[in-house]
GROMACS .gro file of C-alpha atoms in nm:
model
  333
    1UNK     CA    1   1.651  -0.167   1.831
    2UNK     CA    2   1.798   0.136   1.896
    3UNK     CA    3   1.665   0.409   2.159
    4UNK     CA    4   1.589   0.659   1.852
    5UNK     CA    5   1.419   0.435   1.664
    6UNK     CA    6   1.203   0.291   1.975
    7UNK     CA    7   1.120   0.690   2.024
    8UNK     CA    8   0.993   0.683   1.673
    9UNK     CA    9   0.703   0.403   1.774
   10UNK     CA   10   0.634   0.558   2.042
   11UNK     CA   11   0.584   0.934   1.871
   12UNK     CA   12   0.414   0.786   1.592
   13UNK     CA   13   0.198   0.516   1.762
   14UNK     CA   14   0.118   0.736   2.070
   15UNK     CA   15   0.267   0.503   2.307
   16UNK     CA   16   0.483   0.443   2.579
   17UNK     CA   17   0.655   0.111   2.590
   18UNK     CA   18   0.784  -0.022   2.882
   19UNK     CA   19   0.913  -0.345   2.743
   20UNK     CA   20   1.087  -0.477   2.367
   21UNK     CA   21   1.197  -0.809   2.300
   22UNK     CA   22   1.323  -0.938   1.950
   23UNK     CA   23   1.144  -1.236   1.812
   24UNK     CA   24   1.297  -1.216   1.534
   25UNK     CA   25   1.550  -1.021   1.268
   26UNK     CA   26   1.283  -0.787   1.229
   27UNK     CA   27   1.027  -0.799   1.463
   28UNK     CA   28   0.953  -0.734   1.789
   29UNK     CA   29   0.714  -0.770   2.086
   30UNK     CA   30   0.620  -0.455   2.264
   31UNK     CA   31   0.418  -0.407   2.567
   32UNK     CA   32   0.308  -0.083   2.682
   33UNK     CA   33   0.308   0.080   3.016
   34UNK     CA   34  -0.043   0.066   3.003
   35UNK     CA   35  -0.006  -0.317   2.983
   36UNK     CA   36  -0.123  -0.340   2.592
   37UNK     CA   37   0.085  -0.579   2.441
   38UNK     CA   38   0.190  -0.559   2.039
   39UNK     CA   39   0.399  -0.702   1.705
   40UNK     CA   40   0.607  -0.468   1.557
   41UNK     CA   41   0.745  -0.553   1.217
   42UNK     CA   42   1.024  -0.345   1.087
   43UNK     CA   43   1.030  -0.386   0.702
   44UNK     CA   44   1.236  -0.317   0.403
   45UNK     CA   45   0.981  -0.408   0.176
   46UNK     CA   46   0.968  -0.087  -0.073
   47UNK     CA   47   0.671   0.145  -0.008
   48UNK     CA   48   0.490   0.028  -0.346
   49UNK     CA   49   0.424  -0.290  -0.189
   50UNK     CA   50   0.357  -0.214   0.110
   51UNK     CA   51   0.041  -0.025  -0.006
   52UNK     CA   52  -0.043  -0.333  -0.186
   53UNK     CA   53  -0.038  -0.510   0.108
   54UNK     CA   54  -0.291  -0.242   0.294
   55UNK     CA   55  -0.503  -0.311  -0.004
   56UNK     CA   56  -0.521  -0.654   0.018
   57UNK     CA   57  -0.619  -0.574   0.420
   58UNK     CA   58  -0.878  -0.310   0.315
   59UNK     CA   59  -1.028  -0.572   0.119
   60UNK     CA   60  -1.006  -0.874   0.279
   61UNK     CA   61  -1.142  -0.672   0.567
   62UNK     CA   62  -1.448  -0.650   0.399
   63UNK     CA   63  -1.514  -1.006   0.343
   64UNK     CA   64  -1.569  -1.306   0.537
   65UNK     CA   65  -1.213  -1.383   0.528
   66UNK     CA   66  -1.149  -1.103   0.847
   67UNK     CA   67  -1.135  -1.332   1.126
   68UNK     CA   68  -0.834  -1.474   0.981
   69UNK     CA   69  -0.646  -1.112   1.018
   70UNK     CA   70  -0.521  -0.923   1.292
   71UNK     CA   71  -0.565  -0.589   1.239
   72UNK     CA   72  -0.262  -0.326   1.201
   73UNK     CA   73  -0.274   0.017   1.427
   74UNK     CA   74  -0.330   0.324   1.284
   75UNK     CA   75  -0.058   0.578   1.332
   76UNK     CA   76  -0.087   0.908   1.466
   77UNK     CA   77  -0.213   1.059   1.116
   78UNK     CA   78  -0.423   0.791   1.088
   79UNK     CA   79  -0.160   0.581   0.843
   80UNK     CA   80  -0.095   0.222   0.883
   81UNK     CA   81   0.300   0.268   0.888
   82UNK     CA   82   0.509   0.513   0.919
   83UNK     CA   83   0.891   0.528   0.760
   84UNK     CA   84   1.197   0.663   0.911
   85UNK     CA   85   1.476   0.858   0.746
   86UNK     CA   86   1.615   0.507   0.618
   87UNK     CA   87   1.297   0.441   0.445
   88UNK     CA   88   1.276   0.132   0.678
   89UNK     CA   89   0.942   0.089   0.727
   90UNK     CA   90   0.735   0.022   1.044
   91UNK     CA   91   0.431  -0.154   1.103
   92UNK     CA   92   0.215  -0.228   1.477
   93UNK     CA   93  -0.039  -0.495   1.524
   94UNK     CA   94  -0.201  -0.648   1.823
   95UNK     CA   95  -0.069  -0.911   2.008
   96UNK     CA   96  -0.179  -1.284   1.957
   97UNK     CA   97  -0.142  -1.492   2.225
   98UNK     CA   98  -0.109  -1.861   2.049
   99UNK     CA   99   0.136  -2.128   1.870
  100UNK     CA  100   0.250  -2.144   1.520
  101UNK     CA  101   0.114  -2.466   1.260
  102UNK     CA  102   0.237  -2.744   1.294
  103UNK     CA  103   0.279  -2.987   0.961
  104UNK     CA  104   0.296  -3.330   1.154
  105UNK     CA  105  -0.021  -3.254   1.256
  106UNK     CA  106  -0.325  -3.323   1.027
  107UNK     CA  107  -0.600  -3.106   1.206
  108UNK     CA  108  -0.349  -2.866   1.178
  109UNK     CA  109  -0.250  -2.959   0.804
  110UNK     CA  110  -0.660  -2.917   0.725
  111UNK     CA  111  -0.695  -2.615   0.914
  112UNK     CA  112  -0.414  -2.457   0.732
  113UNK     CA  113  -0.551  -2.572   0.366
  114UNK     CA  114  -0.898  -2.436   0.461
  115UNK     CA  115  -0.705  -2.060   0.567
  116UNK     CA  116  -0.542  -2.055   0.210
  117UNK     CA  117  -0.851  -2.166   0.018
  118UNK     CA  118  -1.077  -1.927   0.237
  119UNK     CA  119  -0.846  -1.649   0.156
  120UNK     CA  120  -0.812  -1.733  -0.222
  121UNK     CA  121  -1.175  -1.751  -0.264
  122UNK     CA  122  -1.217  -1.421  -0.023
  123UNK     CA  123  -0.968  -1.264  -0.293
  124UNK     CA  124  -1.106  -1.352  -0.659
  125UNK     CA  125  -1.295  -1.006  -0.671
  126UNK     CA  126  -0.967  -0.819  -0.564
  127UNK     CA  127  -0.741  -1.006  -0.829
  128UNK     CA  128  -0.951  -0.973  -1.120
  129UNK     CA  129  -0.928  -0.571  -1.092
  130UNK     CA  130  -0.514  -0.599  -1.083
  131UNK     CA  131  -0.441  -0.927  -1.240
  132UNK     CA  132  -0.263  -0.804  -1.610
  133UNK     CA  133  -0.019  -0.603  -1.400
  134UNK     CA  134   0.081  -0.812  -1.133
  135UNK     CA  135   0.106  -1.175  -1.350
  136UNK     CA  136   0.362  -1.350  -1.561
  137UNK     CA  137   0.259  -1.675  -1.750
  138UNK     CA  138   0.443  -1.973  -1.591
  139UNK     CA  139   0.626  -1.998  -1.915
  140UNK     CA  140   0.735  -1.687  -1.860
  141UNK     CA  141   0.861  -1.749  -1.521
  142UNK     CA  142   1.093  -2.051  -1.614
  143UNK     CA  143   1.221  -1.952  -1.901
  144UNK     CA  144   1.339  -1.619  -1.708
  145UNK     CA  145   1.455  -1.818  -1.434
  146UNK     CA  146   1.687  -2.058  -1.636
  147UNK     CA  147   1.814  -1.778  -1.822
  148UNK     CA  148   1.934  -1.636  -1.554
  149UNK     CA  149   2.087  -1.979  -1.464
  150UNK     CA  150   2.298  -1.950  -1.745
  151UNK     CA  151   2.370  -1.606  -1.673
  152UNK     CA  152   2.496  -1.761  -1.335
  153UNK     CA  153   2.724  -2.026  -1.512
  154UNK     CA  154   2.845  -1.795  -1.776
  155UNK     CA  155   2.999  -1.584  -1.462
  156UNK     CA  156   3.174  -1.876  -1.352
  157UNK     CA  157   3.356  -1.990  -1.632
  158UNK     CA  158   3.457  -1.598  -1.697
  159UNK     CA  159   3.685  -1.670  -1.368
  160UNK     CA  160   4.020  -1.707  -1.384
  161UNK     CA  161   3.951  -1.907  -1.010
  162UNK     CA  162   3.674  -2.100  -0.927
  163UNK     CA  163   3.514  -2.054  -0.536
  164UNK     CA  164   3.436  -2.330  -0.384
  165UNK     CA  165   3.074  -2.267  -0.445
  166UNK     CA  166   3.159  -2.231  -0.798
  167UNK     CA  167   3.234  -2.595  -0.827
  168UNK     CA  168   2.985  -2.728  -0.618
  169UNK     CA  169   2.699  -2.499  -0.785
  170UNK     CA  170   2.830  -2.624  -1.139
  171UNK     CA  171   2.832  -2.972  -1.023
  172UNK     CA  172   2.423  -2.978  -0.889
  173UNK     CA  173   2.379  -2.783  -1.228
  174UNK     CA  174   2.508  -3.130  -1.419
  175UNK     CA  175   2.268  -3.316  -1.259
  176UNK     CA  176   1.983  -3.108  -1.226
  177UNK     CA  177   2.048  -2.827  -1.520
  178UNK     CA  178   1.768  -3.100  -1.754
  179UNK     CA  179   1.515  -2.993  -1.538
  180UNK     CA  180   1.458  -2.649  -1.592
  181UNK     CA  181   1.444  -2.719  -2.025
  182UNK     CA  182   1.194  -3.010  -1.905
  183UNK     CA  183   1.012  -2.789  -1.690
  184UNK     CA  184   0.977  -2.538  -1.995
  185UNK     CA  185   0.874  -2.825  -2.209
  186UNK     CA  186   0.563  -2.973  -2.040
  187UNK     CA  187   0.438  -2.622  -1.896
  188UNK     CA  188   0.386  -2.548  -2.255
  189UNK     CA  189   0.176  -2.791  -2.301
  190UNK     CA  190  -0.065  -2.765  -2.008
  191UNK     CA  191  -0.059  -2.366  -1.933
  192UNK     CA  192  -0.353  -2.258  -2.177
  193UNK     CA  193  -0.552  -2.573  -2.106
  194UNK     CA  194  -0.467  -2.468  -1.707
  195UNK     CA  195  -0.608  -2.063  -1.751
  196UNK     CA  196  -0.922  -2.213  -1.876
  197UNK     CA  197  -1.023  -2.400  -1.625
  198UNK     CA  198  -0.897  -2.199  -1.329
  199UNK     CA  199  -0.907  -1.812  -1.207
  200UNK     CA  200  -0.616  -1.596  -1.054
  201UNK     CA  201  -0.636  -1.517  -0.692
  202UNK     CA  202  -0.455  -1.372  -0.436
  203UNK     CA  203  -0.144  -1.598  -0.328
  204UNK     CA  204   0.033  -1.551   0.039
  205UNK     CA  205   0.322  -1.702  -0.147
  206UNK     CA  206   0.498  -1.767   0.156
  207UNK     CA  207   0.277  -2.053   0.355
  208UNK     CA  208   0.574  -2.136   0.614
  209UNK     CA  209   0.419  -2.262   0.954
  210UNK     CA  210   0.526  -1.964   1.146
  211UNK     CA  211   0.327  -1.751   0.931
  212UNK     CA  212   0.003  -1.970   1.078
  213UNK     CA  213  -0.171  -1.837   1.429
  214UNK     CA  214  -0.318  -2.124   1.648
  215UNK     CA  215  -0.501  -1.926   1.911
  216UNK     CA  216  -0.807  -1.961   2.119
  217UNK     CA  217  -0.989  -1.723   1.873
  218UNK     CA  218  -0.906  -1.881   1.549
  219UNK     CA  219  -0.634  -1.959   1.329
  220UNK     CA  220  -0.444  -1.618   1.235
  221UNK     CA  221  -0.269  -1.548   0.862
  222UNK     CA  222  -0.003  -1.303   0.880
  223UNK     CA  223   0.276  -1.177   0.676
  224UNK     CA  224   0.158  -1.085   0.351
  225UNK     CA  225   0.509  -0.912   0.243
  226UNK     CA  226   0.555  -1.169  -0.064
  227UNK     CA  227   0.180  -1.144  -0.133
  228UNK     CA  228   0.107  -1.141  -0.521
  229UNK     CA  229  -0.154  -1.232  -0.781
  230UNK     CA  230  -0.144  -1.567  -0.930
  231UNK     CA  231  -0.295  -1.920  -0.949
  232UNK     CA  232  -0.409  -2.103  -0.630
  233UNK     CA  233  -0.150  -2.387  -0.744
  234UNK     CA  234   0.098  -2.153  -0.652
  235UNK     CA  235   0.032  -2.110  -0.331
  236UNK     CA  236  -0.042  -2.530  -0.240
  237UNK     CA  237   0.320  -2.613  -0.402
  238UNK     CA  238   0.457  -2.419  -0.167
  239UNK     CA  239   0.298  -2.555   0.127
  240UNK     CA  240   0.313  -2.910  -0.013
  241UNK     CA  241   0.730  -2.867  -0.042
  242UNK     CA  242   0.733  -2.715   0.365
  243UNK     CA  243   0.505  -3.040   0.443
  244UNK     CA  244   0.725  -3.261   0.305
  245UNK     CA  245   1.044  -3.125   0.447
  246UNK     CA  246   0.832  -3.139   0.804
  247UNK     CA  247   0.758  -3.467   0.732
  248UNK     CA  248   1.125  -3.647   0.634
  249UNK     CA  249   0.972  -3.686   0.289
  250UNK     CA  250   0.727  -3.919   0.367
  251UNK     CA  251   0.456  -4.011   0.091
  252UNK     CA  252   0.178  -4.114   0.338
  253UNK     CA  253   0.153  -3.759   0.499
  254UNK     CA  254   0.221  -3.623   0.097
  255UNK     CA  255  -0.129  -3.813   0.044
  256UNK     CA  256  -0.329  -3.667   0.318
  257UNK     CA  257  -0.239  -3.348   0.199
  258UNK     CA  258  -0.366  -3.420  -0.136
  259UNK     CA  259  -0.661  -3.561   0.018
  260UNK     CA  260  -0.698  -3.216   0.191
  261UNK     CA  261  -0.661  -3.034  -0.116
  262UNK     CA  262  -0.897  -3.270  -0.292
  263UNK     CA  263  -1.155  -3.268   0.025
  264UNK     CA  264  -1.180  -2.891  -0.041
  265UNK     CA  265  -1.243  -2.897  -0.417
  266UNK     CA  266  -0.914  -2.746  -0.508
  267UNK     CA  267  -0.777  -2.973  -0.791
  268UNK     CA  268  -0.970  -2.901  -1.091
  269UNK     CA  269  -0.875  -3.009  -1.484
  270UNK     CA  270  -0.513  -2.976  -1.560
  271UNK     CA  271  -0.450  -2.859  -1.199
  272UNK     CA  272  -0.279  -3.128  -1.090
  273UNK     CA  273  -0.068  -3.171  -1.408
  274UNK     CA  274   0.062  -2.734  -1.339
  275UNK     CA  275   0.121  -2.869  -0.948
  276UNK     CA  276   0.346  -3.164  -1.046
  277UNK     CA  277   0.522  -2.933  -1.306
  278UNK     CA  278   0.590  -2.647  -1.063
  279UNK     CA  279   0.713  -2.893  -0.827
  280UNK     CA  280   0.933  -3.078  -1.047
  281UNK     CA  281   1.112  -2.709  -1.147
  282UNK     CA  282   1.465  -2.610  -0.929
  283UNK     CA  283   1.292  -2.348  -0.803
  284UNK     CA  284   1.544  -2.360  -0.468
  285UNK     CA  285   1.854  -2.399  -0.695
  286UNK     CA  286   1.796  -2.143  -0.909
  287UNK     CA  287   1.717  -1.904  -0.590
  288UNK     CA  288   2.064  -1.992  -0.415
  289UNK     CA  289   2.213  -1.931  -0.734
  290UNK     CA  290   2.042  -1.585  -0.752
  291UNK     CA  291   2.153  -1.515  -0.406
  292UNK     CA  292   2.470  -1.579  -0.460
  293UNK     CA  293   2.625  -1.385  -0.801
  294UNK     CA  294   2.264  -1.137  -0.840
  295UNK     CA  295   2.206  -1.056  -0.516
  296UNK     CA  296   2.513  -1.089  -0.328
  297UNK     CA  297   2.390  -1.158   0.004
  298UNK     CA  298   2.616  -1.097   0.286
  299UNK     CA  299   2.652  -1.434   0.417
  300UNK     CA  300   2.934  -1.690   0.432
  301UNK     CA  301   3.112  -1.925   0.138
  302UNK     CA  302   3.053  -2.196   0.458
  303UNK     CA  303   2.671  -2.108   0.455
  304UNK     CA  304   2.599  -2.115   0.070
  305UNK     CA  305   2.718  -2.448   0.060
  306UNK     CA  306   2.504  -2.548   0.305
  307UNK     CA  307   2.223  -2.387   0.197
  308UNK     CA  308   2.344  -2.528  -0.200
  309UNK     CA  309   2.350  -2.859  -0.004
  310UNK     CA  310   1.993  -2.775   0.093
  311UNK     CA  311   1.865  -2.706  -0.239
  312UNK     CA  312   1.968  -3.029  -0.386
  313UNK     CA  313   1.826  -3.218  -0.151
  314UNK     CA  314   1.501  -3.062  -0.168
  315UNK     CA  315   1.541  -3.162  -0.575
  316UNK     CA  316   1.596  -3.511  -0.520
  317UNK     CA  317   1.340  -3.523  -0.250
  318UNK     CA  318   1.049  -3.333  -0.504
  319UNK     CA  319   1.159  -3.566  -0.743
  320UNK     CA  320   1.122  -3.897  -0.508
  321UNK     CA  321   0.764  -3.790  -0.419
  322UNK     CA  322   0.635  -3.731  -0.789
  323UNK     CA  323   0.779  -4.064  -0.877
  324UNK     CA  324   0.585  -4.256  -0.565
  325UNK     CA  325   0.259  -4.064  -0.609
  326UNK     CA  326   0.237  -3.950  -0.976
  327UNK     CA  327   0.431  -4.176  -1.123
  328UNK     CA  328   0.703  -3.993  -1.236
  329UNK     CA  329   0.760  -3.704  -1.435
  330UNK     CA  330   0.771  -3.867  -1.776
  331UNK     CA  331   0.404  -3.897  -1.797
  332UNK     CA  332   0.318  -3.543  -1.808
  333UNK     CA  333   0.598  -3.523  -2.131
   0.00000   0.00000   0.00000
């Protein structure tokens, strides 16, 4: 971080920091001259969200779900962020002193199920105000998502050369392309049964273990920038796929997080059908396709591969683990 920018915290924050060290691509630690220590987060998350995310604060504030949130300083103005002339935007929390989940671990597996639950219950009042604006049916989602697929494939055969992603992307797409029709197919089926029987809530939508706070106060949850409204499913496919990949794959740990799930009342009627589904979608192909020709990220042919590589294997593996525990997809056809 440049000595402009760290003038900028320290204008708008009212501070005087003695000491920055990068934790990551965007954030920081920061401790003060007066020996306060914080997290800085600088964000490119567009300013929309970003005010959805101090909603979600103002209101989980407000409920029970509070002692799982560290809270943000207030600027200067009284604001919770401020924004420089690149519209980055920049956000200040305290300082927790603690150690991030860890998925071999099964207190720490239950601990982590209760957070999510806790805050999806803490949340029903705040999604039913702005669900119809902030929800796509499921149906929706993968038939958007494979048509962009073949959006993707249609821009490699207009080549005159094919990339050596190219090939390799077309050749997971032969094996896997089945599953998103499939996918389409049996969420059809269950989707209105599933809304029946089950309520939107607020999703974290990003349950990685990093984004969990062990500390001698509590557990923290932080990093709401991919927050959104949706089913609780969502959310516990998600964490089920980072388990597994903790895990090697391994259907014994797989069951004690069901058992979680199940301990805590979560699977209701046609629940578990919508999580196999979800699972059983190429939800990582699809997104290293989308990097790749819609996005464009900046990274290298070397590193798309590998992360392509990635992708697949998290298929087969997804796969492997419905087979062993629900006995395959088939059933749900």
């Amino acid at each position: 971080m440049g000595t402009a920018e760290l003038k900028l915290v320290e204008k708008n924050y009212s501070i005087r920091i003695e000491r920055i060290k990068q934790i990551k691509s965007n954030a920081y630690f920061v401790k003060t001259k007066d020996g306060k220590r914080y997290f800085l987060k600088v964000s490119r998350v567009d300013k929309e969200h970003v005010d959805f995310i101090i909603k979600i604060f103002s209101h989980l504030k407000n409920t029970s779900f509070k002692s799982h949130l560290i809270d943000f300083q207030k600027t200067i103005d009284g604001g919770f962020y401020f924004l420089d002339e690149h519209k980055k935007i920049y956000l200040l929390c305290k300082w927790i002193d603690g150690r991030s989940a860890d998925f071999r671990n099964v207190f720490d597996l239950r601990r982590v199920v209760s957070v999510l639950y806790h805050l999806h219950l803490a949340s029903l009042s705040f999604a039913e105000k702005i669900e119809s604006s902030f929800h796509s049916s499921y149906q929706e989602v993968f038939r958007r998502k494979y048509s962009q697929v073949i959006q993707m494939k249609n821009i490699i055969h207009q080549k005159d050369d094919f990339s050596c992603f190219d090939k390799a992307f077309l050749k997971v797409l032969r094996r896997f392309e089945d599953r998103f029709v499939e996918s389409i197919h049996m969420i059809k089926k269950v989707e209105d049964y599933f809304k029946e029987e089950n309520q939107r809530v607020l999703i974290h939508h990003d349950p990685a273990h990093h984004n969990f706070i062990f500390s001698e106060t509590g557990v923290y949850l932080i990093d709401f920038d991919y927050a959104m409204v949706d089913y609780s499913v969502h959310d516990f496919v998600n964490l089920g796929v980072r388990v597994l990949k903790t895990n090697d794959w391994d259907t014994n740990v797989f069951r004690i997080y069901l058992k979680c799930l199940d301990d805590k009342n979560i699977i209701k009627k046609f629940w578990l059908q919508t999580f196999w589904i979800l699972m059983y979608f190429p939800q990582e192909i699809w997104q290293v396709g989308l990097q790749y020709y819609f996005e464009k990220q900046p990274w290298t042919e070397d590193y798309f591969l590998k992360r392509l590589k990635g992708a697949e294997r998290i298929q087969a593996g997804k796969e492997m683990i419905i087979k062993k525990i629900a006995g395959g997809i088939s059933k749900w056809h």
